[in-house]
CSV table of C-alpha atoms and ligand atoms in Angstrom, one decimal:
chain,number,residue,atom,x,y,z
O,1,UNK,CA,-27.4,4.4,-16.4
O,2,UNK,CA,-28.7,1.3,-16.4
O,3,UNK,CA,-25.5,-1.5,-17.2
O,4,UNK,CA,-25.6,-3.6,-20.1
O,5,UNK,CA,-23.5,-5.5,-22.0
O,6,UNK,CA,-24.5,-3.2,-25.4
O,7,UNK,CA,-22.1,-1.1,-23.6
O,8,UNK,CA,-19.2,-0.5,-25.5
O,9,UNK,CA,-15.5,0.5,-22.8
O,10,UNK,CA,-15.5,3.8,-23.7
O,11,UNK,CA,-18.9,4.3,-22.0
O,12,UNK,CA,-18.5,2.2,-19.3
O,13,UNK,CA,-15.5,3.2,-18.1
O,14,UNK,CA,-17.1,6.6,-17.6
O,15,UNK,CA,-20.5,5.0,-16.5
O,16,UNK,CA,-20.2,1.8,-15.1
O,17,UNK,CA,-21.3,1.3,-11.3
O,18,UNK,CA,-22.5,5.4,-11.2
O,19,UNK,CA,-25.7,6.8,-10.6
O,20,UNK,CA,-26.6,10.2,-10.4
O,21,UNK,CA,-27.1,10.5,-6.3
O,22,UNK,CA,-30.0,9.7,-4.8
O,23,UNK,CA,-30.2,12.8,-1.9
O,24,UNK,CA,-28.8,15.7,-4.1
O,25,UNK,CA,-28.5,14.5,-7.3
O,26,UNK,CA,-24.8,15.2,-7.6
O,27,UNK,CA,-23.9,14.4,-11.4
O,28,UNK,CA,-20.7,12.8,-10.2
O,29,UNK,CA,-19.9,10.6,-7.4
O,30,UNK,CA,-19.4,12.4,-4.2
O,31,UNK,CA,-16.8,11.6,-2.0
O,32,UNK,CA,-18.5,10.1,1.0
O,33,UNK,CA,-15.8,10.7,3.4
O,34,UNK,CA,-18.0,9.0,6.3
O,35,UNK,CA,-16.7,6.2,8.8
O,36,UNK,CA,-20.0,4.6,10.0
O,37,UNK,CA,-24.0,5.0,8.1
O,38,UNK,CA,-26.9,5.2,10.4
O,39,UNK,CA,-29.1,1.8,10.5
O,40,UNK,CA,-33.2,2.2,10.2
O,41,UNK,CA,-33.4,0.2,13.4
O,42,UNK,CA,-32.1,-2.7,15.2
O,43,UNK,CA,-33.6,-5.3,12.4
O,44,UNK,CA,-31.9,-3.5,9.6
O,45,UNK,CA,-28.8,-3.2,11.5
O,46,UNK,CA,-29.3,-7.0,12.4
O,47,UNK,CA,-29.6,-8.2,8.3
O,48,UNK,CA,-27.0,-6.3,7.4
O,49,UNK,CA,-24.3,-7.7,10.1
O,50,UNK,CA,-25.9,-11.6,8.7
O,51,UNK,CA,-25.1,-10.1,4.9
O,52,UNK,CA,-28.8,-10.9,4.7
O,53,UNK,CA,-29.2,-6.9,3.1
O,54,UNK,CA,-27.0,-5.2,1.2
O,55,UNK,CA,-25.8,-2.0,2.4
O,56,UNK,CA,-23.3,0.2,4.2
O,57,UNK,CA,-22.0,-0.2,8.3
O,58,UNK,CA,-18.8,0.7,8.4
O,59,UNK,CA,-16.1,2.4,6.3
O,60,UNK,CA,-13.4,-0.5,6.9
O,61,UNK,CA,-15.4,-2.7,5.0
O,62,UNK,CA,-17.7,-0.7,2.7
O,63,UNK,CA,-18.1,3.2,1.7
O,64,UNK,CA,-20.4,4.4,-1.5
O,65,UNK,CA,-17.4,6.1,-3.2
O,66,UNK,CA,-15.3,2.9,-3.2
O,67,UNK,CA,-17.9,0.6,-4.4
O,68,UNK,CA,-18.5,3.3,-7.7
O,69,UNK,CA,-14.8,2.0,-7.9
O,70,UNK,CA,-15.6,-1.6,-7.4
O,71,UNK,CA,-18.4,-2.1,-9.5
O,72,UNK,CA,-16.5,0.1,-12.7
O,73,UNK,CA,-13.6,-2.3,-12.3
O,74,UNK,CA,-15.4,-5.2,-11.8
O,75,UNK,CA,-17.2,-4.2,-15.3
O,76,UNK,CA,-14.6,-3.4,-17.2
O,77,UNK,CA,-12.6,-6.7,-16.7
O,78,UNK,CA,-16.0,-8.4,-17.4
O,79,UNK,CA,-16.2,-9.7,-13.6
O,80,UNK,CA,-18.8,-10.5,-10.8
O,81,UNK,CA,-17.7,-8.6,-8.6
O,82,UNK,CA,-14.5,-6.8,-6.8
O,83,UNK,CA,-13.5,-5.8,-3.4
O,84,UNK,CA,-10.7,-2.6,-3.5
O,85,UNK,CA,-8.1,-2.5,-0.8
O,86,UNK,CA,-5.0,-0.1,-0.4
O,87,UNK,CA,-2.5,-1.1,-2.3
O,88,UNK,CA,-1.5,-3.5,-4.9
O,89,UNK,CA,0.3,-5.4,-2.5
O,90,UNK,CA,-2.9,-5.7,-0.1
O,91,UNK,CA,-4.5,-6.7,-3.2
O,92,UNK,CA,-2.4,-9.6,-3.4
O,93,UNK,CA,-2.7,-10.9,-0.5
O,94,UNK,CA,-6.6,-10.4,-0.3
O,95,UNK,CA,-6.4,-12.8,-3.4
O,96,UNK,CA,-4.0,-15.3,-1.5
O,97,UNK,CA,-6.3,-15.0,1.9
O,98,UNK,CA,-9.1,-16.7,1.3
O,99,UNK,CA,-7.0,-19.1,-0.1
O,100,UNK,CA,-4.4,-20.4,1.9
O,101,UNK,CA,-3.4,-22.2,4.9
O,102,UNK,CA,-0.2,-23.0,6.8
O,103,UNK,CA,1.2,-25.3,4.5
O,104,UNK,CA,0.0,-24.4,0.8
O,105,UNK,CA,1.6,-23.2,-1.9
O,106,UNK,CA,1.2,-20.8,-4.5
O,107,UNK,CA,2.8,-21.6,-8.2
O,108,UNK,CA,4.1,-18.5,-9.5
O,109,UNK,CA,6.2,-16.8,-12.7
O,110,UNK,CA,9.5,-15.9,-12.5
O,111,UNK,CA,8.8,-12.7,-14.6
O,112,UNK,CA,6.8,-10.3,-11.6
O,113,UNK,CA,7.2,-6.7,-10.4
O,114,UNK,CA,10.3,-6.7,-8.1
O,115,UNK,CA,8.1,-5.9,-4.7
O,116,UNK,CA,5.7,-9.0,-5.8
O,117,UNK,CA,8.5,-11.3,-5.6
O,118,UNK,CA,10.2,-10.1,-2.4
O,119,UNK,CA,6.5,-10.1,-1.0
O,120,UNK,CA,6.4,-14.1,-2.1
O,121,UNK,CA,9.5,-15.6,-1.9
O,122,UNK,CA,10.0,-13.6,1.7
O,123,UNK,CA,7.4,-12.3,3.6
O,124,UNK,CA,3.9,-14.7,3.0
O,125,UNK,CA,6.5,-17.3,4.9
O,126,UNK,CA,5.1,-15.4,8.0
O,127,UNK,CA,1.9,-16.5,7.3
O,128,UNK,CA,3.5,-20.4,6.4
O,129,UNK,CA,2.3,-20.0,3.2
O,130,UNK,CA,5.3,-20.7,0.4
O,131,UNK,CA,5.9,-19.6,-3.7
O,132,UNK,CA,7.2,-22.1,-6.0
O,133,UNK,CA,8.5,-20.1,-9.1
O,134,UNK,CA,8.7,-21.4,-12.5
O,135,UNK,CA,9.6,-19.6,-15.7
O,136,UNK,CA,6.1,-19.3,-17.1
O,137,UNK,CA,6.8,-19.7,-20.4
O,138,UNK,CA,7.7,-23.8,-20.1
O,139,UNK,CA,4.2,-24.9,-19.1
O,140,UNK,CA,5.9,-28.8,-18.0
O,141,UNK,CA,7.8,-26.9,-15.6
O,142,UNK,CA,4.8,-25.3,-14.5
O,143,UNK,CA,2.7,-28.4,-14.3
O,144,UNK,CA,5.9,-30.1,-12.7
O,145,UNK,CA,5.7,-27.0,-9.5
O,146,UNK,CA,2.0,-27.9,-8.9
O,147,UNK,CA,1.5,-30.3,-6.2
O,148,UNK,CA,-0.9,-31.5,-3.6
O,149,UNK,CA,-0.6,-28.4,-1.3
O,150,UNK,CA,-0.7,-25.8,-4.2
O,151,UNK,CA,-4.1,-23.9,-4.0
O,152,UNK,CA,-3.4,-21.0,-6.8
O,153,UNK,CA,-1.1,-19.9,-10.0
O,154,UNK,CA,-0.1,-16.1,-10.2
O,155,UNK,CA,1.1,-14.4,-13.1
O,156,UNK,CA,1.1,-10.8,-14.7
O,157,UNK,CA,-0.2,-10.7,-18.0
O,158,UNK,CA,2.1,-8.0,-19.3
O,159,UNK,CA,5.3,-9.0,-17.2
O,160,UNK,CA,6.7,-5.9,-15.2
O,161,UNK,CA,9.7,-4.9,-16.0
O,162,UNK,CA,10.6,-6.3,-19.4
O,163,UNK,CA,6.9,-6.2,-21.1
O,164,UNK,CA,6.9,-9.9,-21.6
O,165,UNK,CA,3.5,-11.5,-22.5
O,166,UNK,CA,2.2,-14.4,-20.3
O,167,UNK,CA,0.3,-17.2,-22.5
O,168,UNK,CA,-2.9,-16.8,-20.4
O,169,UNK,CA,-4.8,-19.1,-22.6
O,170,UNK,CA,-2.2,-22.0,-21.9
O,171,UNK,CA,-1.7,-21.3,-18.3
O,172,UNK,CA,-5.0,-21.4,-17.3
O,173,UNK,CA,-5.4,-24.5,-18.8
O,174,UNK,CA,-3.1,-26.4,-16.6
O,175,UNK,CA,-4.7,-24.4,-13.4
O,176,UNK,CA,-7.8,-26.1,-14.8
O,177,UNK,CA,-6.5,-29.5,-15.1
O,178,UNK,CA,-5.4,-29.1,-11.4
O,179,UNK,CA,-9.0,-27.5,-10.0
O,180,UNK,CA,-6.9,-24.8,-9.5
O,181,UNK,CA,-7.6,-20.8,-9.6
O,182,UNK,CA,-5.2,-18.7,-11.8
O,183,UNK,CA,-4.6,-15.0,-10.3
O,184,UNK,CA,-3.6,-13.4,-13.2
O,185,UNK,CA,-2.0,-9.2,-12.2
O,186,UNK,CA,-3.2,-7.4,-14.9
O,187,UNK,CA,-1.4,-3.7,-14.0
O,188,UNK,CA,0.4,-3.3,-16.7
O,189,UNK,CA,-1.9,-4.0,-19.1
O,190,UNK,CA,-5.2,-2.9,-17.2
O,191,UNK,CA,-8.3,-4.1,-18.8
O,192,UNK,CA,-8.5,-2.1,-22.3
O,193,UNK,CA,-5.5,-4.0,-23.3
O,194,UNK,CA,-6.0,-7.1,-21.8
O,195,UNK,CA,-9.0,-8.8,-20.2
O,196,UNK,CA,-7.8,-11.9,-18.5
O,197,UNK,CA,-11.2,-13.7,-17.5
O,198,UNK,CA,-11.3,-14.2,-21.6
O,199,UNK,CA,-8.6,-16.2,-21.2
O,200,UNK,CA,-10.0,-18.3,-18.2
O,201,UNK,CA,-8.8,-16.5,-15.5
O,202,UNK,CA,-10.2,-16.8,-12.0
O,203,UNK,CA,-9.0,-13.7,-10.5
O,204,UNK,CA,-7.8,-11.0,-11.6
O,205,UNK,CA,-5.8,-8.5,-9.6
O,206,UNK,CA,-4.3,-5.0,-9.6
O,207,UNK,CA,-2.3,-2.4,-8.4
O,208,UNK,CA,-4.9,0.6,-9.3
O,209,UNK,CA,-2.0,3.0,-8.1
O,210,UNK,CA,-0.5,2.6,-11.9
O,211,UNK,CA,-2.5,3.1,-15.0
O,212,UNK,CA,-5.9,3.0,-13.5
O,213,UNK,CA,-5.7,6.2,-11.6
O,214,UNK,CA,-3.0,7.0,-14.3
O,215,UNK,CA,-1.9,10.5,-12.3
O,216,UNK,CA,0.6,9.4,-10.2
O,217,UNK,CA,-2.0,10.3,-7.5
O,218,UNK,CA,-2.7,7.6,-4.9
O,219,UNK,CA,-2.0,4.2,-4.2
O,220,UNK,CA,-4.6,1.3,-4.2
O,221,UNK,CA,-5.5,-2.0,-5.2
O,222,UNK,CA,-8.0,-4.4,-5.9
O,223,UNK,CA,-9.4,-8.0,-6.4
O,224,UNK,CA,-11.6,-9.0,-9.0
O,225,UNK,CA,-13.4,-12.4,-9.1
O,226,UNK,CA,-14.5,-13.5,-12.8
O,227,UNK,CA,-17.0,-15.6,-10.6
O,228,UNK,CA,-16.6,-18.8,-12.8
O,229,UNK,CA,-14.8,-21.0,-10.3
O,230,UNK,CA,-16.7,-23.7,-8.2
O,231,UNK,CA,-15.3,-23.3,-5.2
O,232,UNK,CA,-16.8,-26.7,-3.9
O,233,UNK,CA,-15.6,-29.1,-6.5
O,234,UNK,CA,-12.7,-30.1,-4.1
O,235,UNK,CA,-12.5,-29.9,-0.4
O,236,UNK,CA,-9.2,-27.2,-1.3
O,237,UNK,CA,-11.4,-24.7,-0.6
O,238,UNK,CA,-13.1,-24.7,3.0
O,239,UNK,CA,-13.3,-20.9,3.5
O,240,UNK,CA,-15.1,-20.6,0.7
O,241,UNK,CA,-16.9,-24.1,0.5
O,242,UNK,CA,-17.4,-25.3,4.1
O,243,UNK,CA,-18.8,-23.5,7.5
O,244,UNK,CA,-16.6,-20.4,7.5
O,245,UNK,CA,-15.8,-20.3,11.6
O,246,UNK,CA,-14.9,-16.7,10.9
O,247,UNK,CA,-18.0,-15.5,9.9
O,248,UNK,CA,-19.8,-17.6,12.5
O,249,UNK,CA,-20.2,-20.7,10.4
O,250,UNK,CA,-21.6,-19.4,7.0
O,251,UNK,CA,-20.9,-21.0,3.8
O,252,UNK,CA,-20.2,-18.9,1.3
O,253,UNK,CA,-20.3,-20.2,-1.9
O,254,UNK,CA,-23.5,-21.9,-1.5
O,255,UNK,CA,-24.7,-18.6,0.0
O,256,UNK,CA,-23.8,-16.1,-2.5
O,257,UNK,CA,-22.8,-18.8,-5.5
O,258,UNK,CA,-20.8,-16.3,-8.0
O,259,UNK,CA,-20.0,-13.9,-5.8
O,260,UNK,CA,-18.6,-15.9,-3.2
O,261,UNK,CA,-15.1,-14.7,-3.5
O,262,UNK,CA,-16.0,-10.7,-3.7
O,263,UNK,CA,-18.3,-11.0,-0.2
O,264,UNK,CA,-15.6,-13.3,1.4
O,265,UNK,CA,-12.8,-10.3,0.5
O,266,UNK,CA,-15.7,-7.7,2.2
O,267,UNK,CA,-16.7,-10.1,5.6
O,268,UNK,CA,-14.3,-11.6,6.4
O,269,UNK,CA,-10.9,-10.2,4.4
O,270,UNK,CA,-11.5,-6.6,4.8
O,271,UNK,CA,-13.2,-6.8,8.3
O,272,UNK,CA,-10.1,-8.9,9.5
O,273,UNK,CA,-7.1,-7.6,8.0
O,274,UNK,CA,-8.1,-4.2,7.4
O,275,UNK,CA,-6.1,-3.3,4.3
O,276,UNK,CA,-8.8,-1.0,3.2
O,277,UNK,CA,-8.9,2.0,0.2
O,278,UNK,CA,-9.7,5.5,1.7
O,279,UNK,CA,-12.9,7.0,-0.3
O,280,UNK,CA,-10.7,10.3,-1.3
O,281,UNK,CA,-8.1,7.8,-2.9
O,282,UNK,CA,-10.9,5.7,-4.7
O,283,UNK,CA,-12.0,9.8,-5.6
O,284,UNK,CA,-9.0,10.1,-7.7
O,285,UNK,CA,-9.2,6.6,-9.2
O,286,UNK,CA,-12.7,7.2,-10.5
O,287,UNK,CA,-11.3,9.9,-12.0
O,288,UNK,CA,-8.5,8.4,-13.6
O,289,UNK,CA,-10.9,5.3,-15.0
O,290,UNK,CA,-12.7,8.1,-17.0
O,291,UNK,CA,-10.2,8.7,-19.4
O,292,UNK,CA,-8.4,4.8,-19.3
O,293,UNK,CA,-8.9,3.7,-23.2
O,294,UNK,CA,-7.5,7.2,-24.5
O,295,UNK,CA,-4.7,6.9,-22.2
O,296,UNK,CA,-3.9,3.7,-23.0
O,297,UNK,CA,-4.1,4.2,-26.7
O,298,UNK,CA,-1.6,7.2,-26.4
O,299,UNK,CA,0.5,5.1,-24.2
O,300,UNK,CA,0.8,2.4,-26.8
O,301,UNK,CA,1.3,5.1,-29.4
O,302,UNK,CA,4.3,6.6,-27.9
O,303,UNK,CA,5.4,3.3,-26.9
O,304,UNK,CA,6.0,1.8,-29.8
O,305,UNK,CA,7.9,5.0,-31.7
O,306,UNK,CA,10.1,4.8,-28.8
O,307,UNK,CA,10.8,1.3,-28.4
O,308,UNK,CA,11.5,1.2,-32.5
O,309,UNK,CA,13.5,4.3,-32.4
O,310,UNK,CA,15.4,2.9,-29.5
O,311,UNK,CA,16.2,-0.4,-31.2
O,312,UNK,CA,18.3,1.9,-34.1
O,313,UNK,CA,20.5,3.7,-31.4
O,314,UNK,CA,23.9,2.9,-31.3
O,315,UNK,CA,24.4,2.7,-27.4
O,316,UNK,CA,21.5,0.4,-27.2
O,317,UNK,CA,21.8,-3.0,-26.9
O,318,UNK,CA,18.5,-4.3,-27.2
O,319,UNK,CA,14.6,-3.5,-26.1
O,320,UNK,CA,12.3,-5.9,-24.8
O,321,UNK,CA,9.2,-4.2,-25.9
O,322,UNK,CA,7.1,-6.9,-27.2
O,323,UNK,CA,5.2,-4.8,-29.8
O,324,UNK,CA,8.5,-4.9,-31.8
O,325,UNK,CA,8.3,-7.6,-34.5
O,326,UNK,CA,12.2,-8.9,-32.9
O,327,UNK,CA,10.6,-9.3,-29.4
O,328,UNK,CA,10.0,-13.2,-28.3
O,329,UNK,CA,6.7,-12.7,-27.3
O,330,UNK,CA,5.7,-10.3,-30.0
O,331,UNK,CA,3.4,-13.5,-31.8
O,332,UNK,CA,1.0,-12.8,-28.5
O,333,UNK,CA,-0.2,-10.0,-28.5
O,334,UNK,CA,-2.2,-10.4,-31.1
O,335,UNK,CA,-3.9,-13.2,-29.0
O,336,UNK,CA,-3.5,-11.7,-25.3
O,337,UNK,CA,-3.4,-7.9,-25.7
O,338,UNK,CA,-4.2,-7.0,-29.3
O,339,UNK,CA,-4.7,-3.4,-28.8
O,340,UNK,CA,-1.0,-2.9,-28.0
O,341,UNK,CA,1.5,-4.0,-25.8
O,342,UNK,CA,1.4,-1.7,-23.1
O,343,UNK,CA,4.4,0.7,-22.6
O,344,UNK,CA,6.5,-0.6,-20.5
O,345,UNK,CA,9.7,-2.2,-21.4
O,346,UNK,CA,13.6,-2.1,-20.6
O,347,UNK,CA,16.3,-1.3,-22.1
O,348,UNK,CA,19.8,-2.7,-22.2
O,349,UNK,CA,22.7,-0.3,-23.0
O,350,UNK,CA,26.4,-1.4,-24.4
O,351,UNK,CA,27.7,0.8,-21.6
O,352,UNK,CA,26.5,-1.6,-18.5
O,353,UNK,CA,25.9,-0.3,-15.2
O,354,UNK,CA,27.5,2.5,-15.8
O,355,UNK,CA,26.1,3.6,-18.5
O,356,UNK,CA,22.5,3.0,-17.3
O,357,UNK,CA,23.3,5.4,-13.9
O,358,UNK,CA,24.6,8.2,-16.2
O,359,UNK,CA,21.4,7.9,-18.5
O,360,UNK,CA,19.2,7.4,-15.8
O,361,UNK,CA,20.8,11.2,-14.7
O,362,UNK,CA,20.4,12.5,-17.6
O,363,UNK,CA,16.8,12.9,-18.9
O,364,UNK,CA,15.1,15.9,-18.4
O,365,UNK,CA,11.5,14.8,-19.2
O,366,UNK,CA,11.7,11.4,-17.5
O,367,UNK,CA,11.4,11.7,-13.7
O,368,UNK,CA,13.5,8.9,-11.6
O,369,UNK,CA,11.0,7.6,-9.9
O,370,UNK,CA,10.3,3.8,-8.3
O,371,UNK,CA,6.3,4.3,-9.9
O,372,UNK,CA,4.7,3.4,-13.8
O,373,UNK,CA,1.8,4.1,-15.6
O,374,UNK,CA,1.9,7.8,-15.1
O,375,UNK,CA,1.1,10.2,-17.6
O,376,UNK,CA,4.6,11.4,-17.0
O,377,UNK,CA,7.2,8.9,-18.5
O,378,UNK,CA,9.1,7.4,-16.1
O,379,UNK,CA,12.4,6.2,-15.9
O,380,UNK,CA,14.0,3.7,-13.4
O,381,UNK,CA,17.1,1.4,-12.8
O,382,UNK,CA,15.5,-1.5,-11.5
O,383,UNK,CA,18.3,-3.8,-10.3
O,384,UNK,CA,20.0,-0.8,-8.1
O,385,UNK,CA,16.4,0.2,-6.9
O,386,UNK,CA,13.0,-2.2,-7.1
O,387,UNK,CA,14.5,-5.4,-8.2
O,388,UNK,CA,17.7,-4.4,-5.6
O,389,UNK,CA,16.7,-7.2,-2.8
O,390,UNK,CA,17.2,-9.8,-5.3
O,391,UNK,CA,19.4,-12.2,-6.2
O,392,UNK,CA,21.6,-11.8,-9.4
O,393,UNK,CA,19.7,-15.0,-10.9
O,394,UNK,CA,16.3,-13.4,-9.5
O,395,UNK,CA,17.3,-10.0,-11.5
O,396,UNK,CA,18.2,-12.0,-14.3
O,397,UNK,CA,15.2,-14.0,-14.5
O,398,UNK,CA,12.8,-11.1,-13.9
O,399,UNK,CA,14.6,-9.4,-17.0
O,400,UNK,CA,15.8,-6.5,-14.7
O,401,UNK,CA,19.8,-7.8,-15.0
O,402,UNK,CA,22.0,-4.6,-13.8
O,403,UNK,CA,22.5,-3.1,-18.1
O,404,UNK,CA,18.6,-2.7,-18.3
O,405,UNK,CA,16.9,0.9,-17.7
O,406,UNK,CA,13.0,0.0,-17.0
O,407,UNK,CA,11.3,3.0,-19.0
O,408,UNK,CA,7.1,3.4,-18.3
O,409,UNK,CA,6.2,5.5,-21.4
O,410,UNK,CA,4.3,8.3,-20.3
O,411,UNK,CA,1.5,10.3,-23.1
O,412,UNK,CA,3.2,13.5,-23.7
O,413,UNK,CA,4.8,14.5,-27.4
O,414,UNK,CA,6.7,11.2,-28.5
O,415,UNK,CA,9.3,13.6,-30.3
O,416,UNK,CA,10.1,15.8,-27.2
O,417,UNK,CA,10.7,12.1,-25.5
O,418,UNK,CA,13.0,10.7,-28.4
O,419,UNK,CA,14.9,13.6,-28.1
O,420,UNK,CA,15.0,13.3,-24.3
O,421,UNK,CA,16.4,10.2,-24.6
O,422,UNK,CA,18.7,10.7,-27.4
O,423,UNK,CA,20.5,13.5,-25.8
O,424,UNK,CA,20.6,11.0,-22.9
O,425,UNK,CA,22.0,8.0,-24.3
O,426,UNK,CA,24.8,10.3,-26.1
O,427,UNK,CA,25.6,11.4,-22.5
O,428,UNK,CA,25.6,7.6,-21.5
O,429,UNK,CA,27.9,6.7,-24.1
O,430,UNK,CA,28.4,2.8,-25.1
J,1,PLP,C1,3.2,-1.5,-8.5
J,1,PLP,C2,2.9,-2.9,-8.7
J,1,PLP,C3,2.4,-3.7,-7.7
J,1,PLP,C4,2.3,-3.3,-6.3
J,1,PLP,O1,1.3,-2.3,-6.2
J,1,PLP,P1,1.3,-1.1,-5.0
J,1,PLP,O2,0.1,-0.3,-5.3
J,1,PLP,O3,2.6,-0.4,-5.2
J,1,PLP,O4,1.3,-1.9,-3.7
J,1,PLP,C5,2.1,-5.0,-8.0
J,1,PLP,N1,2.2,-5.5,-9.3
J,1,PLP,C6,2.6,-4.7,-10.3
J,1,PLP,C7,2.7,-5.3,-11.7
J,1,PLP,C8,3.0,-3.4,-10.0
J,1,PLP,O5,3.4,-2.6,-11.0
């Protein structure tokens, strides 16, 4: 298939970046579970180590199965070009990489997946790089965090674990004002829901472990550049603007202009720190893609029955579910995800911590698992679990405060669930 933008997502999420192969003919992508690719001769293996051709030299930095993945991916969030890696987590740090230097900052929301904010506020100190975090949702504070050493803004566009909605339009303008790039996680919301580069994002991450495979399968990640950013109106930039000394001297932007970022990720972020996707994993993801938009429709679906239902129980405090008309951030998603909110939300429960633990133990359809965006609905308590190395203000801020149940609304019968979690909640108690 040739790609065009006539395309509607349905097709190219099958589609996109697939082509029927070219030695057998294999109607779907074979797994090409091969370390190394034999070069024509000492030339060809010569342009490709100068990225002068295009092509395959080694499985740490390039395989034909992952780069079905990365060219899907990058279509469906309407990018130039992605690079995957193996995890979420390496994702997010490939974004940071090219980035950063001893020194620098990185402004970023209050409101992230538990493991994100451990990985920022603890572990990229290693590398000397810091997170300033701001509640997103008062842009002066956010323009207040930015300073001379900050060199990106991170967000999730559908907040994990409360299903809060980040004003992407008004963020990005303040990352714009500053020359600044705005990595916007869009795992909870993957790109049928929300497309982030609409709302002038630079970069767009994910954790394709979650909805993108959508089987509970694998883990992976990956970056995706919109390829909009000029990497060489400042001198913030040098790996990307000046002589990169670790690719003996060559500039990238001006070498490869949009696409900058993406072969950056590949030569020198890839080759270097090595957080690379296996082809069998990418495999499963492909799969997954196939069947994104009617999984994500269904997920909605169920999501909001549930999330209304849940609101009338009389154990239940409140649901953050921002597809209900008494969320906060219900007046955006008709801006920032207006085919649904997603389906994943919390819960608070009259019954505190208890109460939470004895629900938690109680549902037979939802597995207890530290994983969303499963078929399978999922049920977790975050501040004993994923949010547990925080502080109480941290839990509190990320909306995973110990009363909350974090529930991923999986796609099977949204009666069976209601009554899952009826019988639940009765065991609970309030
Ligand atoms: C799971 C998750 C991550 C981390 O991804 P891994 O694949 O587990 O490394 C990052 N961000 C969000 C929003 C997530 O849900």
């Amino acid at each position: 298939m040739t790609d065009g933008p006539t395309y509607g997502f349905d097709t190219l999420q099958i589609h996109a970046g697939a082509r029927p192969d070219p030695a057998t003919g294999a109607r779907q992508t074979p797994i090409y579970q091969s370390t190394a690719y034999v070069f024509r001769d000492a030339d060809h293996a010569a342009a490709l180590f100068n990225l002068q051709e295009v092509g395959y030299i080694y499985s740490r930095l390039t395989n034909p199965t992952i780069a079905v993945l990365q060219e899907r991916i990058a279509t469906l969030e309407g990018g130039a070009g992605a690079v995957c890696c193996s995890s979420g987590h390496a994702a997010q740090i490939m974004a940071l990489f090219p980035l950063m230097t001893p020194g620098k900052n990185v402004v970023v929301s209050t409101r992230l997946y538990g493991g994100t904010v451990t990985q920022f506020s603890q572990t990229i100190k290693r590398f000397g790089w810091s997170a300033t975090f701001v509640d997103f949702d008062d842009t002066d504070a956010v323009k207040a965090a930015i300073d001379e050493d900050t060199r990106a803004i991170f967000c999730e566009s559908i907040a994990n674990p409360g299903g809060y909605i980040t004003d992407l339009d008004a963020i990005s303008a303040i990352a714009n004002d500053a020359g600044l790039p705005l990595i916007v996680d869009n795992t909870t919301a993957t790109p049928y829901l929300c497309r982030p580069f609409e709302h002038g994002a630079t970069l767009v991450v994910h954790s394709t472990t979650k909805y993108l495979t959508g089987n509970g399968t694998v883990t992976g990640g990956v970056v995706v550049d919109s390829g909009n950013f000029d990497w060489s109106a400042s001198d913030k930039f040098p790996s990307l603007s000046q002589p990169e000394p670790a690719y003996h001297g060559l500039k990238f932007h001006e070498t490869f202009g949009p696409l900058a970022f993406t072969f950056h990720g590949i030569a020198v972020g890839l080759r270097d720190l090595g957080m690379t996707m296996n082809p069998q994993g990418a495999h499963y993801t492909l799969m997954g893609i196939e069947t994104l938009s009617l999984r994500m429709e269904r997920h909605v679906e169920n999501a909001e029955k549930i999330a209304a239902w849940l609101e009338t129980h009389p154990n239940v405090e409140a649901v953050t579910y921002a597809g209900l008309p008494s969320s906060p951030y219900n007046h955006r998603v008709e801006k920032i995800c207006p085919r649904g909110a997603g389906a994943l939300f919390t819960v608070a429960l009259k019954g505190g911590y208890d109460a939470c633990v004895k629900m938690v133990d109680s549902l037979e359809i939802f597995s207890h698992v530290a994983n969303l965006g499963d078929t399978r609905s999922l049920v977790i308590h975050s501040a004993s679990t994923t949010h547990r190395q925080l502080s109480a203000e941290q839990q509190e801020a990320a909306g995973a405060a110990p009363n909350v149940v974090r529930l991923s609304i999986g796609t099977e019968d949204a009666a069976d669930l209601i009554a899952d979690l009826d019988q639940a909640l009765n065991k609970a108690g309030s």
